[in-house]
Coordinates of N, CA and C in Angstrom, one line a residue:
G1 N 60.7 78.1 181.7 CA 61.6 78.1 180.6 C 61.9 76.7 180.1
L2 N 61.9 75.7 181.0 CA 62.1 74.3 180.6 C 60.9 73.8 179.7
V3 N 59.7 74.1 180.1 CA 58.5 73.7 179.3 C 58.6 74.3 177.9
A4 N 58.9 75.6 177.8 CA 59.0 76.3 176.5 C 60.1 75.6 175.7
L5 N 61.2 75.2 176.3 CA 62.3 74.6 175.5 C 61.8 73.2 175.0
V6 N 61.1 72.5 175.7 CA 60.6 71.2 175.3 C 59.6 71.3 174.1
V7 N 58.8 72.4 174.1 CA 57.9 72.7 173.0 C 58.6 73.2 171.8
V8 N 59.6 74.0 172.0 CA 60.2 74.7 170.8 C 61.3 73.8 170.2
W9 N 62.0 72.9 171.0 CA 63.1 72.1 170.5 C 62.8 71.3 169.2
P10 N 61.7 70.6 169.2 CA 61.4 69.8 167.9 C 61.2 70.7 166.7
Q11 N 60.7 71.9 166.9 CA 60.5 72.8 165.8 C 61.8 73.3 165.2
L12 N 62.9 73.4 166.0 CA 64.2 73.8 165.5 C 64.9 72.8 164.6
D13 N 64.7 71.5 164.9 CA 65.3 70.5 164.1 C 64.4 70.1 163.0
D14 N 64.6 70.6 161.8 CA 63.8 70.4 160.6 C 64.2 69.2 159.8
R15 N 63.8 68.0 160.2 CA 64.2 66.8 159.5 C 63.0 66.2 158.8
D16 N 63.2 65.7 157.6 CA 62.1 65.0 156.8 C 62.3 63.5 156.8
E17 N 62.5 63.0 158.0 CA 62.7 61.5 158.1 C 61.4 60.9 158.6
G18 N 61.3 59.6 158.4 CA 60.2 58.9 159.0 C 59.0 58.7 158.0
F19 N 58.0 58.1 158.4 CA 56.8 57.8 157.6 C 55.7 58.8 157.8
R20 N 55.2 59.3 156.8 CA 54.1 60.2 156.9 C 52.9 59.8 156.0
L21 N 51.8 60.1 156.4 CA 50.6 59.8 155.6 C 50.2 61.0 154.8
G22 N 49.7 60.9 153.6 CA 49.2 62.0 152.8 C 48.0 61.6 152.1
V23 N 47.4 62.6 151.4 CA 46.2 62.4 150.6 C 46.6 61.9 149.2
S24 N 46.0 60.9 148.7 CA 46.3 60.4 147.4 C 45.7 61.2 146.3
T25 N 46.3 61.3 145.2 CA 45.8 62.1 144.0 C 45.1 61.2 143.1
V26 N 44.8 60.0 143.4 CA 44.1 59.0 142.6 C 42.6 59.5 142.5
T27 N 42.1 59.6 141.3 CA 40.7 59.9 141.1 C 39.9 58.8 140.5
A28 N 38.7 58.6 140.8 CA 37.9 57.6 140.3 C 37.3 58.0 139.0
K29 N 37.3 57.0 138.0 CA 36.8 57.3 136.7 C 35.7 56.3 136.5
A30 N 34.7 56.8 135.7 CA 33.6 55.9 135.4 C 34.0 55.1 134.2
T31 N 34.3 53.8 134.4 CA 34.7 52.9 133.3 C 34.4 51.5 133.6
D32 N 34.2 50.7 132.6 CA 33.9 49.2 132.8 C 35.3 48.5 132.7
D33 N 36.3 49.1 132.4 CA 37.6 48.5 132.2 C 38.4 48.5 133.6
Q34 N 39.3 47.6 133.7 CA 40.2 47.5 134.9 C 41.4 48.3 134.6
E35 N 41.8 49.1 135.6 CA 43.0 49.9 135.5 C 43.9 49.7 136.7
M36 N 45.2 49.7 136.4 CA 46.2 49.5 137.5 C 47.2 50.6 137.4
L37 N 47.4 51.3 138.5 CA 48.5 52.3 138.6 C 49.8 51.7 139.0
N38 N 50.9 52.3 138.4 CA 52.2 51.8 138.7 C 52.3 50.3 138.4
A39 N 51.9 49.9 137.2 CA 51.8 48.5 136.9 C 53.2 47.9 136.6
R40 N 53.4 46.6 136.9 CA 54.6 45.9 136.6 C 54.3 44.5 136.1
F41 N 54.9 44.2 134.9 CA 54.8 42.8 134.4 C 56.2 42.3 134.3
T42 N 56.4 41.1 134.8 CA 57.7 40.5 134.7 C 57.6 39.1 134.0
G43 N 58.6 38.7 133.3 CA 58.7 37.5 132.6 C 60.1 37.1 132.2
T44 N 60.2 36.0 131.5 CA 61.4 35.5 130.9 C 61.2 35.2 129.5
D45 N 62.3 35.4 128.7 CA 62.2 35.0 127.3 C 62.5 33.6 127.1
R46 N 62.6 33.1 125.8 CA 62.9 31.7 125.5 C 64.2 31.2 126.0
Q47 N 65.2 32.1 126.3 CA 66.5 31.8 126.8 C 66.5 32.0 128.3
H48 N 65.4 32.2 128.9 CA 65.2 32.3 130.4 C 65.9 33.6 130.9
Q49 N 66.0 34.6 130.1 CA 66.5 35.9 130.5 C 65.4 36.8 130.9
P50 N 65.5 37.4 132.1 CA 64.4 38.2 132.6 C 64.1 39.5 131.9
Y51 N 62.9 39.9 131.9 CA 62.5 41.3 131.5 C 61.4 41.8 132.4
T52 N 61.3 43.1 132.4 CA 60.2 43.7 133.2 C 59.6 44.9 132.4
V53 N 58.3 45.0 132.4 CA 57.6 46.0 131.7 C 56.8 46.8 132.8
T54 N 57.1 48.1 132.9 CA 56.4 48.9 133.9 C 55.7 50.0 133.2
A55 N 54.7 50.6 133.9 CA 53.9 51.7 133.3 C 53.3 52.5 134.4
E56 N 53.1 53.8 134.1 CA 52.4 54.6 135.1 C 51.0 54.1 135.3
A57 N 50.3 53.7 134.2 CA 49.0 53.1 134.3 C 48.8 52.0 133.3
A58 N 48.1 51.0 133.6 CA 47.7 49.9 132.7 C 46.2 49.7 132.7
L59 N 45.6 49.7 131.5 CA 44.2 49.6 131.4 C 43.9 48.3 130.6
Q60 N 43.2 47.4 131.2 CA 42.8 46.1 130.6 C 41.3 46.2 130.2
S61 N 41.0 46.1 129.0 CA 39.7 46.2 128.5 C 38.9 44.9 128.8
T62 N 37.6 45.0 129.1 CA 36.8 43.9 129.4 C 36.4 43.2 128.1
K63 N 36.6 43.9 126.9 CA 36.3 43.3 125.6 C 37.4 42.3 125.2
N64 N 38.6 42.6 125.5 CA 39.7 41.7 125.1 C 40.8 41.7 126.3
E65 N 40.7 40.7 127.1 CA 41.5 40.6 128.3 C 43.0 40.3 127.9
N66 N 43.3 40.0 126.7 CA 44.7 39.8 126.2 C 45.4 41.0 126.0
L67 N 44.7 42.2 125.7 CA 45.4 43.4 125.4 C 45.4 44.4 126.6
I68 N 46.5 45.0 126.9 CA 46.7 45.9 128.0 C 47.3 47.2 127.4
D69 N 46.5 48.3 127.5 CA 47.0 49.6 127.1 C 47.9 50.2 128.2
L70 N 49.0 50.7 127.8 CA 50.0 51.2 128.8 C 50.2 52.7 128.6
E71 N 50.3 53.4 129.8 CA 50.7 54.8 129.8 C 52.1 55.0 130.3
S72 N 52.9 55.6 129.5 CA 54.4 55.8 129.8 C 55.1 54.5 130.1
P73 N 55.0 53.5 129.2 CA 55.7 52.2 129.5 C 57.2 52.3 129.5
K74 N 57.8 51.4 130.2 CA 59.3 51.2 130.2 C 59.6 49.7 130.3
A75 N 60.4 49.3 129.4 CA 60.8 47.8 129.4 C 62.3 47.7 129.7
D76 N 62.6 46.9 130.7 CA 64.0 46.6 131.1 C 64.3 45.2 130.6
I77 N 65.3 45.0 129.8 CA 65.5 43.6 129.2 C 67.0 43.3 129.5
T78 N 67.2 42.1 130.1 CA 68.5 41.6 130.4 C 69.0 40.8 129.2
L79 N 70.2 41.0 128.7 CA 70.7 40.2 127.6 C 71.5 39.1 128.0
D80 N 71.9 38.2 127.1 CA 72.7 37.0 127.4 C 74.0 37.3 128.1
D81 N 74.6 38.4 127.7 CA 75.9 38.7 128.3 C 75.8 39.6 129.6
D82 N 74.6 39.6 130.2 CA 74.3 40.3 131.4 C 74.3 41.8 131.2
S83 N 74.4 42.3 129.9 CA 74.1 43.7 129.7 C 72.6 44.0 129.6
W84 N 72.2 45.2 129.5 CA 70.8 45.5 129.5 C 70.4 46.5 128.5
V85 N 69.1 46.5 128.2 CA 68.5 47.4 127.3 C 67.3 48.0 128.0
V86 N 67.1 49.3 127.8 CA 65.9 49.9 128.4 C 65.1 50.6 127.2
L87 N 63.8 50.4 127.2 CA 63.0 51.0 126.2 C 61.9 51.8 126.9
T88 N 61.7 53.1 126.4 CA 60.7 53.9 127.0 C 59.8 54.5 125.8
A89 N 58.6 54.9 126.2 CA 57.7 55.5 125.2 C 56.6 56.2 125.9
N90 N 55.9 57.0 125.1 CA 54.7 57.7 125.7 C 53.5 56.8 126.0
S91 N 53.3 55.9 125.1 CA 52.2 54.9 125.3 C 52.6 53.6 124.6
G92 N 51.8 52.6 124.9 CA 52.0 51.3 124.4 C 50.9 50.3 124.6
M93 N 51.1 49.1 124.1 CA 50.1 48.1 124.3 C 50.9 46.8 124.4
F94 N 50.5 46.0 125.4 CA 51.2 44.7 125.7 C 50.1 43.6 125.4
H95 N 50.6 42.7 124.6 CA 49.7 41.5 124.2 C 50.2 40.4 125.1
K96 N 49.4 40.0 126.1 CA 49.8 39.0 127.1 C 50.1 37.7 126.5
K97 N 49.3 37.1 125.6 CA 49.5 35.8 125.0 C 50.8 35.7 124.2
S98 N 50.9 36.7 123.3 CA 52.1 36.6 122.3 C 53.3 37.3 122.9
R99 N 53.2 38.0 124.0 CA 54.2 38.8 124.7 C 54.8 39.8 123.7
M100 N 54.0 40.4 123.0 CA 54.4 41.5 122.1 C 54.2 42.8 122.8
L101 N 55.1 43.7 122.6 CA 55.0 45.1 123.2 C 55.0 46.1 122.0
E102 N 53.9 46.8 121.9 CA 53.8 47.8 120.8 C 54.0 49.2 121.5
L103 N 55.1 49.9 121.1 CA 55.4 51.2 121.7 C 55.1 52.3 120.7
K104 N 54.5 53.4 121.1 CA 54.2 54.6 120.3 C 54.6 55.9 120.9
G105 N 55.0 56.8 120.1 CA 55.3 58.2 120.6 C 56.5 58.3 121.4
G106 N 57.5 58.9 120.9 CA 58.8 59.1 121.7 C 59.4 57.9 122.2
V107 N 59.6 56.9 121.3 CA 60.2 55.6 121.6 C 61.7 55.8 121.7
N108 N 62.3 55.5 122.9 CA 63.7 55.6 123.1 C 64.3 54.3 123.5
M109 N 65.5 53.9 123.0 CA 66.1 52.7 123.4 C 67.5 53.0 123.9
F110 N 67.9 52.6 125.0 CA 69.2 52.8 125.6 C 69.9 51.4 125.9
H111 N 71.1 51.3 125.5 CA 71.9 50.0 125.7 C 73.0 50.4 126.7
D112 N 73.4 49.5 127.6 CA 74.4 49.9 128.6 C 75.8 50.1 128.0
M113 N 76.0 49.7 126.7 CA 77.2 49.9 126.0 C 77.3 51.4 125.4
G114 N 76.3 52.2 125.7 CA 76.3 53.6 125.2 C 75.5 53.8 124.0
Y115 N 74.9 52.9 123.4 CA 74.1 53.1 122.2 C 72.7 53.7 122.6
E116 N 72.2 54.5 121.7 CA 71.0 55.2 122.0 C 70.2 55.4 120.6
F117 N 69.0 55.0 120.6 CA 68.1 55.1 119.4 C 66.8 55.7 119.7
H118 N 66.3 56.5 118.8 CA 65.0 57.2 118.9 C 64.2 57.0 117.7
T119 N 62.9 56.7 117.9 CA 61.9 56.6 116.8 C 60.5 56.9 117.4
S120 N 59.5 56.8 116.5 CA 58.2 57.1 117.0 C 57.3 55.9 117.3
R121 N 57.7 54.7 116.7 CA 57.0 53.5 117.1 C 57.9 52.3 116.8
A122 N 57.6 51.3 117.6 CA 58.4 50.0 117.5 C 57.5 48.9 118.1
S123 N 57.8 47.7 117.5 CA 57.1 46.5 118.0 C 58.2 45.5 118.5
I124 N 58.1 45.0 119.7 CA 59.1 44.2 120.3 C 58.5 42.8 120.7
D125 N 59.1 41.8 120.2 CA 58.7 40.4 120.6 C 59.5 40.0 121.8
M126 N 59.0 40.1 122.9 CA 59.7 39.9 124.2 C 60.2 38.5 124.3
D127 N 59.5 37.5 123.7 CA 59.9 36.1 123.8 C 61.1 35.8 123.0
N128 N 61.2 36.4 121.8 CA 62.2 36.0 120.8 C 63.4 37.0 120.7
G129 N 63.3 38.2 121.4 CA 64.3 39.2 121.3 C 64.4 39.8 119.9
V130 N 63.2 40.0 119.3 CA 63.2 40.6 117.9 C 62.4 41.9 118.0
A131 N 62.8 42.9 117.3 CA 62.1 44.2 117.3 C 62.1 44.8 115.9
E132 N 61.1 45.6 115.6 CA 61.1 46.2 114.3 C 60.3 47.5 114.3
G133 N 60.6 48.4 113.4 CA 59.8 49.6 113.3 C 59.9 50.2 111.9
D134 N 58.8 50.8 111.4 CA 58.9 51.3 110.0 C 58.8 52.8 110.0
A135 N 59.0 53.4 111.2 CA 59.1 54.9 111.3 C 60.6 55.3 111.3
P136 N 60.9 56.6 110.9 CA 62.3 57.0 110.9 C 62.9 56.8 112.2
I137 N 64.2 56.5 112.2 CA 65.0 56.2 113.4 C 66.3 56.9 113.4
Q138 N 66.7 57.5 114.5 CA 68.0 58.1 114.6 C 68.7 57.4 115.8
G139 N 70.0 57.3 115.6 CA 70.8 56.6 116.7 C 72.2 57.2 116.8
Q140 N 72.8 56.9 117.9 CA 74.2 57.3 118.1 C 74.9 56.3 119.1
G141 N 76.2 56.3 119.0 CA 77.0 55.5 119.9 C 78.4 55.8 119.7
A142 N 79.3 55.0 120.2 CA 80.7 55.2 120.0 C 81.2 55.2 118.6
F143 N 80.4 54.5 117.7 CA 80.7 54.4 116.3 C 80.4 55.7 115.6
G144 N 79.4 56.4 116.0 CA 79.0 57.6 115.3 C 77.5 57.8 115.4
Q145 N 76.9 58.3 114.2 CA 75.5 58.5 114.2 C 74.9 57.9 113.0
I146 N 73.6 57.5 113.1 CA 72.9 56.9 112.0 C 71.4 57.4 112.0
E147 N 70.9 57.5 110.7 CA 69.5 57.9 110.5 C 69.0 56.9 109.4
A148 N 67.8 56.4 109.6 CA 67.3 55.5 108.6 C 65.7 55.6 108.6
E149 N 65.1 55.0 107.6 CA 63.6 55.0 107.5 C 63.0 53.9 108.4
G150 N 63.7 53.0 108.9 CA 63.1 51.9 109.7 C 64.3 51.0 110.2
F151 N 63.9 49.9 110.9 CA 64.9 49.0 111.4 C 64.3 47.7 111.7
R152 N 65.2 46.7 111.7 CA 64.8 45.3 112.1 C 66.0 44.9 113.1
L153 N 65.6 44.4 114.3 CA 66.6 44.0 115.3 C 66.4 42.5 115.5
F154 N 67.5 41.8 115.5 CA 67.5 40.4 115.7 C 68.4 40.0 116.8
E155 N 68.1 38.8 117.4 CA 69.0 38.2 118.4 C 69.3 39.2 119.5
K156 N 68.2 39.9 120.0 CA 68.3 40.9 121.1 C 69.4 42.0 120.8
G157 N 69.5 42.4 119.6 CA 70.4 43.5 119.3 C 71.8 43.0 118.7
E158 N 72.0 41.7 118.6 CA 73.3 41.3 118.0 C 73.4 41.7 116.6
R159 N 72.2 41.8 115.9 CA 72.2 42.3 114.5 C 71.1 43.3 114.4
I160 N 71.4 44.4 113.8 CA 70.4 45.4 113.5 C 70.5 45.8 112.0
I161 N 69.4 45.7 111.3 CA 69.3 46.1 109.9 C 68.5 47.3 109.8
F162 N 69.1 48.4 109.2 CA 68.4 49.6 109.0 C 67.8 49.6 107.6
T163 N 66.5 49.9 107.5 CA 65.8 49.7 106.3 C 65.6 51.1 105.6
G164 N 65.3 51.1 104.3 CA 65.0 52.3 103.6 C 66.3 53.1 103.4
K165 N 66.1 54.3 103.1 CA 67.3 55.2 102.9 C 68.0 55.4 104.3
A166 N 69.3 55.2 104.3 CA 70.0 55.3 105.6 C 71.2 56.3 105.4
R167 N 71.6 56.9 106.5 CA 72.8 57.8 106.4 C 73.6 57.5 107.7
L168 N 74.9 57.2 107.5 CA 75.8 56.8 108.6 C 76.9 57.8 108.6
L169 N 77.2 58.4 109.8 CA 78.3 59.2 110.0 C 79.2 58.6 111.0
I170 N 80.4 58.1 110.6 CA 81.3 57.4 111.4 C 82.3 58.4 112.0
H171 N 82.5 58.3 113.3 CA 83.5 59.1 114.0 C 84.8 58.4 113.9
S172 N 85.9 59.2 113.7 CA 87.2 58.6 113.6 C 87.8 58.5 114.9

């Protein structure tokens, strides 16, 4: 009975703690390009504020080592007042030398003050804190809701100019 208890006891306690090895789902592809999974790029802007760009996959072409294609990129940017901005998209491209981030498809921007903007493409100058886009943009925050044909963002969001036809709905 004691031997049976020793064998059965671990089966009764169903805990998923500890370290376990598993089989990776990474597949090999025939390519001349370099690819990195779960990529992370970190840097600082001109005011020495940190930013991080992560992606599910990053593909660096052997034809132009300055350009990196990103799959599901996410940029975390710290602002001067220690607030933050997060940008996400379906795909993107990071230019290493100019530190430009080009985002495409389902671009979302979230600010820790509760602002939220959505567009289909945006270009972000990570060094200077400037962003722009010529695709329609929708946004919301404590102020209300806005729709415009494009935008220009300066000084890391201190000033935003909405371009083209714009519609603003202010909540009282």
